[in-house]
CSV table of C-alpha atoms in Angstrom, one decimal:
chain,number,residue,atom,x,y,z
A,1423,UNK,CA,86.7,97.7,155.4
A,1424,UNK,CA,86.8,95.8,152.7
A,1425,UNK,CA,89.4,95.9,149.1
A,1426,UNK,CA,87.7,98.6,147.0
A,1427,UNK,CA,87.5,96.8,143.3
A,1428,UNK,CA,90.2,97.7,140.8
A,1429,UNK,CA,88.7,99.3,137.5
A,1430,UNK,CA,91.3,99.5,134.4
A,1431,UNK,CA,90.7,102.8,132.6
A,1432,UNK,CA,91.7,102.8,128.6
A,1433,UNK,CA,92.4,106.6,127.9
A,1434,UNK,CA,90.8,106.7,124.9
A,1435,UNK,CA,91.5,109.1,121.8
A,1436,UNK,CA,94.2,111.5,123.0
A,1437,UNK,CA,93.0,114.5,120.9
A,1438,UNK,CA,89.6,114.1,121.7
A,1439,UNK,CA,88.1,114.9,125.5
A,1440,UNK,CA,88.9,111.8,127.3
A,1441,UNK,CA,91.8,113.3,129.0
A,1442,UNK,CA,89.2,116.1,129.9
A,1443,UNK,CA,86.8,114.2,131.3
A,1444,UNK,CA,88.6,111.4,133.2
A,1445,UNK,CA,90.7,114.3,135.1
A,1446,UNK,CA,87.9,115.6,136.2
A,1447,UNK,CA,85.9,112.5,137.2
A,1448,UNK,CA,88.3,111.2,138.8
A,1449,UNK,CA,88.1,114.2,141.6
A,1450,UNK,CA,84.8,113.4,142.6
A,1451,UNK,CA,84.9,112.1,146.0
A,1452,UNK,CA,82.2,109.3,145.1
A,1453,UNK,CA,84.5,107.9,143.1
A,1454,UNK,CA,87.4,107.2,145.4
A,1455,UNK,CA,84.8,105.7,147.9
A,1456,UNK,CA,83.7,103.3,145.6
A,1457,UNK,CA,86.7,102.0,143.5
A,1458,UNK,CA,90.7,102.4,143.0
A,1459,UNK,CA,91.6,103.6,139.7
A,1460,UNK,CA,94.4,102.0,137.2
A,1461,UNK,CA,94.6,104.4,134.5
A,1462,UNK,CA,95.9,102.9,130.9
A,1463,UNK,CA,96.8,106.0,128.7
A,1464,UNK,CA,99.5,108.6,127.5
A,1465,UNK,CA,102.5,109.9,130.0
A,1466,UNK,CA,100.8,113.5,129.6
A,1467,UNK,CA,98.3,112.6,132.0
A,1468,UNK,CA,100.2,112.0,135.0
A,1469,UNK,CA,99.5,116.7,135.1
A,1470,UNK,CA,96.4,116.2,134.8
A,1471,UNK,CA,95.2,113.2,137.2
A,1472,UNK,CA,95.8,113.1,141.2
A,1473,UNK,CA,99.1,112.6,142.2
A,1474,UNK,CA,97.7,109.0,143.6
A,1475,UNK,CA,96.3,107.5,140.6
A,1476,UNK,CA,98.1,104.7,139.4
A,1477,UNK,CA,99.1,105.5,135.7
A,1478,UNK,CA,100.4,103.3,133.4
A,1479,UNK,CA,102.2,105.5,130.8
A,1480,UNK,CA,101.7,103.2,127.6
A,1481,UNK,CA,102.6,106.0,124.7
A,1482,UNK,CA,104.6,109.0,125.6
A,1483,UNK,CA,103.3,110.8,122.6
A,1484,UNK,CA,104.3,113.9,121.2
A,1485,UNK,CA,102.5,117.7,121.5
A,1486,UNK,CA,101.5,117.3,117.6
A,1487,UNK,CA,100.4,113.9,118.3
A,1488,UNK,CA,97.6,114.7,120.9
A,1489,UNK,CA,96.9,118.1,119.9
A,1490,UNK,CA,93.0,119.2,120.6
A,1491,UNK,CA,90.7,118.4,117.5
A,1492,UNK,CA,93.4,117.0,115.6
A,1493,UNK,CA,93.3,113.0,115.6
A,1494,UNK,CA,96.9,111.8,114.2
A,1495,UNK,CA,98.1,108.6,113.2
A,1496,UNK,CA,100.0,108.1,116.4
A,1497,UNK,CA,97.0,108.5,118.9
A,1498,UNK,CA,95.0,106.0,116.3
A,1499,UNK,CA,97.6,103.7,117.3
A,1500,UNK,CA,97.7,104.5,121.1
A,1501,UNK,CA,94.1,104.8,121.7
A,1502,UNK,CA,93.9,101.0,121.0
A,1503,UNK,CA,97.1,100.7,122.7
A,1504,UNK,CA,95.7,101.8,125.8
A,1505,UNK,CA,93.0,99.0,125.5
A,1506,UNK,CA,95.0,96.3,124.6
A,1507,UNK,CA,96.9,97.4,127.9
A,1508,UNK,CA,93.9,97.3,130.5
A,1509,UNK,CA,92.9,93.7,128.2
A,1510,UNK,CA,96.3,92.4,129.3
A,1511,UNK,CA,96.3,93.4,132.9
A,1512,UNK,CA,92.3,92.0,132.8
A,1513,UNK,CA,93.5,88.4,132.2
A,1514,UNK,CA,96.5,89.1,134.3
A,1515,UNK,CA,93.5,88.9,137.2
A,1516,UNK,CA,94.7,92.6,138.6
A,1517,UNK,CA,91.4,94.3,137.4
A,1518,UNK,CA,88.1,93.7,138.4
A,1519,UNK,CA,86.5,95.5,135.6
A,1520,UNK,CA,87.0,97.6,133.2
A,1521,UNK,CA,85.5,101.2,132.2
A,1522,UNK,CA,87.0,102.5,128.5
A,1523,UNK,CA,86.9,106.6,127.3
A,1524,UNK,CA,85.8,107.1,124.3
A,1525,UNK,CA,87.7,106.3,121.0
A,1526,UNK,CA,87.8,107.2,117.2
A,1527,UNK,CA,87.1,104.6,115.1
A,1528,UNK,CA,88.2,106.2,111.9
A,1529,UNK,CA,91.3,107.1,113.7
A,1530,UNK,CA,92.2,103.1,114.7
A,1531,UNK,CA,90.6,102.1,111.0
A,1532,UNK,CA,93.4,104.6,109.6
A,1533,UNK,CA,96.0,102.7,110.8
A,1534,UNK,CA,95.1,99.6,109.2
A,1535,UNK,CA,93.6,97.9,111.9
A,1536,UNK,CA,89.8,96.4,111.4
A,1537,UNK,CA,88.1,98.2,114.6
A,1538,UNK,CA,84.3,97.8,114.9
A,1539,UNK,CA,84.0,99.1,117.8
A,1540,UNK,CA,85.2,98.2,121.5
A,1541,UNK,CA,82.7,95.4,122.3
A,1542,UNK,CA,83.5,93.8,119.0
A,1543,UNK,CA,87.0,93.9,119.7
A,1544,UNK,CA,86.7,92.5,123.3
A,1545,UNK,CA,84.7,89.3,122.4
A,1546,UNK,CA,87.7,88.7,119.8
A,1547,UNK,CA,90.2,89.5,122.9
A,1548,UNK,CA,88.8,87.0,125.2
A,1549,UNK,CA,87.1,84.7,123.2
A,1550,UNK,CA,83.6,84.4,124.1
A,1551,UNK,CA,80.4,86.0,123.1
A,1552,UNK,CA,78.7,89.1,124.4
A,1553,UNK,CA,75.9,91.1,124.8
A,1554,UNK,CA,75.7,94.8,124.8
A,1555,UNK,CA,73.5,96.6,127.5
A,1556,UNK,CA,73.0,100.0,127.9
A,1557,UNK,CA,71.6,100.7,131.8
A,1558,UNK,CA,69.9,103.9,132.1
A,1559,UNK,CA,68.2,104.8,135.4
A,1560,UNK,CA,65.2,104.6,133.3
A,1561,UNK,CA,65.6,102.0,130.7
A,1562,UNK,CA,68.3,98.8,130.5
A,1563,UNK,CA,68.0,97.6,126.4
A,1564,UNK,CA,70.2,94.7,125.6
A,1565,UNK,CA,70.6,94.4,121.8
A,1566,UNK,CA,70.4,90.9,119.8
A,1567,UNK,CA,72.5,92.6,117.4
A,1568,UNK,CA,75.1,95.2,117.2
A,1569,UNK,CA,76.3,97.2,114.6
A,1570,UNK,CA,74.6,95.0,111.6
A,1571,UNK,CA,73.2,96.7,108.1
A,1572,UNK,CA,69.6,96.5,108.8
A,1573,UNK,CA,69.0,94.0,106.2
A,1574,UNK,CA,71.4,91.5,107.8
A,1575,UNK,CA,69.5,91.7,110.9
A,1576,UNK,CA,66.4,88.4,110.4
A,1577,UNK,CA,69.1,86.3,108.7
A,1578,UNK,CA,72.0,86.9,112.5
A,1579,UNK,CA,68.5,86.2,114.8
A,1580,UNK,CA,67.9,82.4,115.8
A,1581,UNK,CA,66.6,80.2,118.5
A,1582,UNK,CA,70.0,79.6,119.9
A,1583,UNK,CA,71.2,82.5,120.2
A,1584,UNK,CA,68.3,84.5,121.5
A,1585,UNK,CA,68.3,82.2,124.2
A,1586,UNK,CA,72.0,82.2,125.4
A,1587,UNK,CA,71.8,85.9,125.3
A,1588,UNK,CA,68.6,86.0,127.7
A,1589,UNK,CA,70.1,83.5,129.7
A,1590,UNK,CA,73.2,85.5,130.0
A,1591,UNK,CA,71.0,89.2,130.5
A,1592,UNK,CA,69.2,87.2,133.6
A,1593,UNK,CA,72.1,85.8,135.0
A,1594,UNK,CA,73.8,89.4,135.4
A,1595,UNK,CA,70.9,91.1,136.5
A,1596,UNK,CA,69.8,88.8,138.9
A,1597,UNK,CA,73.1,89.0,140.4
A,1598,UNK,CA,73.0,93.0,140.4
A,1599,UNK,CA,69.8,92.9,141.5
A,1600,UNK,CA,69.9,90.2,144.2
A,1601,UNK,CA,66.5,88.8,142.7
A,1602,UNK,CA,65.6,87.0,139.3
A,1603,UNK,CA,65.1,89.4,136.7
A,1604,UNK,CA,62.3,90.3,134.8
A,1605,UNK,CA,62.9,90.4,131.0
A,1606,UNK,CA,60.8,91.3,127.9
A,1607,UNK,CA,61.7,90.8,124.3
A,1608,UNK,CA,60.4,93.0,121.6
A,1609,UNK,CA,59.6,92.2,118.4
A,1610,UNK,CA,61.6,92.0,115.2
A,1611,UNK,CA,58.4,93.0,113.0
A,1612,UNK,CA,56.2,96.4,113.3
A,1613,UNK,CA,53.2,95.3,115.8
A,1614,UNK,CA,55.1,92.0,115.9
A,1615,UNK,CA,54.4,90.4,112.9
A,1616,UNK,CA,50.3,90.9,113.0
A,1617,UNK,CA,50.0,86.6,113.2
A,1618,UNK,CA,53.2,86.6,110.1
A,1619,UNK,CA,51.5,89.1,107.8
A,1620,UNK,CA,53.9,91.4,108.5
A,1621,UNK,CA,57.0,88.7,108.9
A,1622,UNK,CA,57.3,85.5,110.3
A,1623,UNK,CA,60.3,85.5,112.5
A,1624,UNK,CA,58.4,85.9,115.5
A,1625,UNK,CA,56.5,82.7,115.3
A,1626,UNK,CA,59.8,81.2,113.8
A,1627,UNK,CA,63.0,82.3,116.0
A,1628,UNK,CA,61.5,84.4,119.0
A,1629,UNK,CA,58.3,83.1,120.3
A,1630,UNK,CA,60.7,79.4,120.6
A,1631,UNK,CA,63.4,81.0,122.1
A,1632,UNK,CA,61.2,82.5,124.6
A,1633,UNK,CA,59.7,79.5,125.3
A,1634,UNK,CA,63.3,77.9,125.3
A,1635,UNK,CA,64.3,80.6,127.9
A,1636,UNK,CA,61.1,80.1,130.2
A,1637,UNK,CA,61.7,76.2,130.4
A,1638,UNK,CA,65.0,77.2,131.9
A,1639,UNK,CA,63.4,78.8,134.6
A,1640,UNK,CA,64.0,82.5,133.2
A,1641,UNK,CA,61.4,85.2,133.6
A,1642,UNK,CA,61.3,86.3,130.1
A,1643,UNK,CA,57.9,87.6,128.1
A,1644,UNK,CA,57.1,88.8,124.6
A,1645,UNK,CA,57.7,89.7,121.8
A,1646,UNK,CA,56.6,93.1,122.3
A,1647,UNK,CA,55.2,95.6,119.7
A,1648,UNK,CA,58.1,98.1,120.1
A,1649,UNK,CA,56.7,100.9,119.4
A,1650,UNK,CA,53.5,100.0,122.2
A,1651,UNK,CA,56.3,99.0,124.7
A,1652,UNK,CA,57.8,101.9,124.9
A,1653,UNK,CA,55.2,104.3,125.1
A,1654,UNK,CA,53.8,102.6,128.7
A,1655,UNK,CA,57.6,102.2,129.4
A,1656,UNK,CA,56.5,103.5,132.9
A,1657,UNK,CA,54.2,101.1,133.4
A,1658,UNK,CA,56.4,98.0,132.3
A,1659,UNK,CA,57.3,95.5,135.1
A,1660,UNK,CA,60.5,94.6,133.4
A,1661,UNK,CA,64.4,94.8,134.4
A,1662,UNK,CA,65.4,94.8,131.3
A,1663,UNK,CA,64.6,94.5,127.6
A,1664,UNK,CA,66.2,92.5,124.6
A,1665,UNK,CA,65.9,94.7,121.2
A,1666,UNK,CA,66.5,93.1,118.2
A,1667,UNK,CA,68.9,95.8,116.4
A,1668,UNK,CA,70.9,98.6,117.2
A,1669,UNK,CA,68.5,101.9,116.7
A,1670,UNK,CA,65.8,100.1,117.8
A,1671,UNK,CA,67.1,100.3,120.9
A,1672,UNK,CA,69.4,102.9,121.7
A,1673,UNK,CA,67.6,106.0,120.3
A,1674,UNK,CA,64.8,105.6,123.1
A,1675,UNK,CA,67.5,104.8,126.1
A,1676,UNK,CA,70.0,107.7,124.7
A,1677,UNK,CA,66.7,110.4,124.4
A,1678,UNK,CA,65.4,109.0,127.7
A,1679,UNK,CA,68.8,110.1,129.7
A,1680,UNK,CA,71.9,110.5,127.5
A,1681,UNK,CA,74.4,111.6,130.5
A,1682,UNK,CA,73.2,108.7,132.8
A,1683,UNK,CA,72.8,105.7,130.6
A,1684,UNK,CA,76.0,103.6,130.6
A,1685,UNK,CA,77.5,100.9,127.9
A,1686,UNK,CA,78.2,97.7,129.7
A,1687,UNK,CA,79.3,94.7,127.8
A,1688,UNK,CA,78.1,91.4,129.5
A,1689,UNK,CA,79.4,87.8,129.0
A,1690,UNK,CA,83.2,89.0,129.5
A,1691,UNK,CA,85.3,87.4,132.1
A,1692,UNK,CA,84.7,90.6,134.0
A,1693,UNK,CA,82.6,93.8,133.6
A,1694,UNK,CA,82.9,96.3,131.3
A,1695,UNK,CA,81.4,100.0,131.3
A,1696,UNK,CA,81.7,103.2,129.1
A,1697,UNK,CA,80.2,106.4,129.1
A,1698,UNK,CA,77.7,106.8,126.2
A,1699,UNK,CA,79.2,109.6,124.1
A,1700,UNK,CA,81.9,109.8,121.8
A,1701,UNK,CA,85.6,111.9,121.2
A,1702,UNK,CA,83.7,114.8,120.5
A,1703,UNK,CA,86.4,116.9,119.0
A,1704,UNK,CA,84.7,120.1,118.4
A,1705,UNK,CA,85.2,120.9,122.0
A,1706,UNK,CA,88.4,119.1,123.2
A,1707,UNK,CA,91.0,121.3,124.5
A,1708,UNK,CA,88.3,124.0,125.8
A,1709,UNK,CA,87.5,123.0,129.1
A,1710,UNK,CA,83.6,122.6,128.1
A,1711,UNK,CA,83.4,118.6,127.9
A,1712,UNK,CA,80.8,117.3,130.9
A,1713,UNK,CA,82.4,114.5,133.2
A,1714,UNK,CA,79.4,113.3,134.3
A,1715,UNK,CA,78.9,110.6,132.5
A,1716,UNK,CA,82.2,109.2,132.5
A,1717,UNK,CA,81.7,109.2,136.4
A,1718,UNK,CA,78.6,107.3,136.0
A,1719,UNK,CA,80.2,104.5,134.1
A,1720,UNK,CA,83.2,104.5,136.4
A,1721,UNK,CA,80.4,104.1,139.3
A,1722,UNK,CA,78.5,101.4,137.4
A,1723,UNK,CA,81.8,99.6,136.5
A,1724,UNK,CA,82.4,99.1,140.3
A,1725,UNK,CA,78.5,98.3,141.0
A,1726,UNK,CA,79.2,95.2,138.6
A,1727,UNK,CA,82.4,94.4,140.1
A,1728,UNK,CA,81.1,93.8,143.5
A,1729,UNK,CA,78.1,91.6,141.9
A,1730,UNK,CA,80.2,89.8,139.9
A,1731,UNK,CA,82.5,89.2,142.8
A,1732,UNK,CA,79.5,87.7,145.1
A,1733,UNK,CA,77.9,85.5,142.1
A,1734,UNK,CA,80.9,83.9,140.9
A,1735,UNK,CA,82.1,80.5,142.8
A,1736,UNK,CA,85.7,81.0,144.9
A,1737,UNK,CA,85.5,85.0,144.9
């Protein structure tokens, strides 16, 4: 039988449900079929996780310091700890992807660190670009842009880039998949552009980098209307699609499935997953958080791992 993939776990915010939900994902038997878990997080947890999980204690916080609903200045500081951790042990090769629990942001930005968000601070870790992809059972949406003011959105879109980011979406998924994948773009402009009454960045920046894309022997149409995409999403022959900003995007993939749609970051030297929710501390500490979709991105995390491992050279 062959090595199950390593998967690095960042703990995430230790007053918020993380703790919750990765003890009890980590119980389902799916889980330990499918990949060995390397837990990056407080000491507390080694009560809470099977006695087999390999835990690496990287803060051995305090009671006040991870209290339920009460973020501190301490768990800012481990919660990004804990990633900086599984980041180190990813380019030490011992991790074949990684899957990260959910974190504060205003907790890390507290500290004085500048935290956009993880994917942000991964591209900075290993030095490359990225893509964010959120793959739902029903929808995958890649976003051109991330967490960009709305009015910065036409002026970070260009020829370039839209192609290196389809080229890098079809290169993953094909791999997944075991085929070429079929991408569609939408459209930057409501019913894209109506011929550049409407806005001309279609005919300027996506209809060439489509075309750019295409020449390179990637299945790639649009740019789609998104508003008519999405309602015959059923009827869509595509894999995946690239929106061009954040909301555009992610509202209709988190109100198609919340609990089963998964944050992967693409374009990393490995894979990396997270569940699709955040620290939620209205609930932490009362045994109500769902685990569900934490196992889903642990599951995902290991899908990728075993399709990165066949499509890259010497693996």
């Amino acid at each position: 039988m062959s090595r199950l993939p390593r998967i690095g776990i960042s703990a995430g915010d230790p007053s918020g449900i993380s703790a919750e939900v990765l003890s009890k994902a980590l119980l389902h038997s799916e889980l330990r079929q499918a990949l060995t878990p390397v837990v990056f997080g407080d000491a507390s947890l080694a009560s809470l996780l099977p006695k087999e999980i390999e835990l690496h204690a990287i803060s051995h916080l305090p009671p006040e310091d991870r209290k339920p609903g009460c973020p501190s200045l301490a768990g800012g500081r481990a919660q990004l700890d804990y990633v900086n951790a599984a980041i180190a042990a990813a380019k030490a090769k011992s991790l074949e992807a990684l899957c990260t629990a959910p974190v504060s942001k205003e907790a890390i930005l507290r500290t004085g660190v500048e935290f956009v968000g993880h994917t942000e601070w991964l591209a900075e870790a290993f030095g490359c670009s990225v893509l964010m992809l959120m793959d739902g059972p029903k929808l995958r949406v890649a976003l051109a842009t991330n967490h960009l003011p709305i009015a910065q959105v036409p002026q970070a879109l260009n020829v370039e880039g839209l192609t290196a980011q389809l080229q890098l979406l079809s290169s993953t998924l094909s791999a997944l998949l075991g085929r070429t994948a079929r991408l569609a773009m939408l459209a930057l402009n409501p019913h894209a552009g109506e011929g550049g009454l409407r806005g001309d960045e279609e005919q300027r920046i996506l209809l060439p980098a489509l075309k750019k894309a295409s020449s390179l022997g990637l299945f790639c149409k649009g740019p789609f209307p998104a508003d008519g995409f999405f309602a015959s999403l059923a009827a869509q022959p595509f894999d995946a699609v690239l929106a061009m900003y954040h909301d555009q995007g992610l509202c209709v993939a988190k109100a198609l499935d919340f609990e089963n749609t998964v944050n992967v970051t693409l374009g990393l030297p490995l894979p990396r997953t997270s569940p699709d929710h955040g620290v939620a501390y209205d609930i932490a500490g009362q045994n109500k958080a769902n685990p569900h979709p934490m196992v889903q991105a642990l599951l995902r995390a290991a899908r990728y791992a075993k399709a990165f491992a066949f499509s890259t050279p010497g693996k």
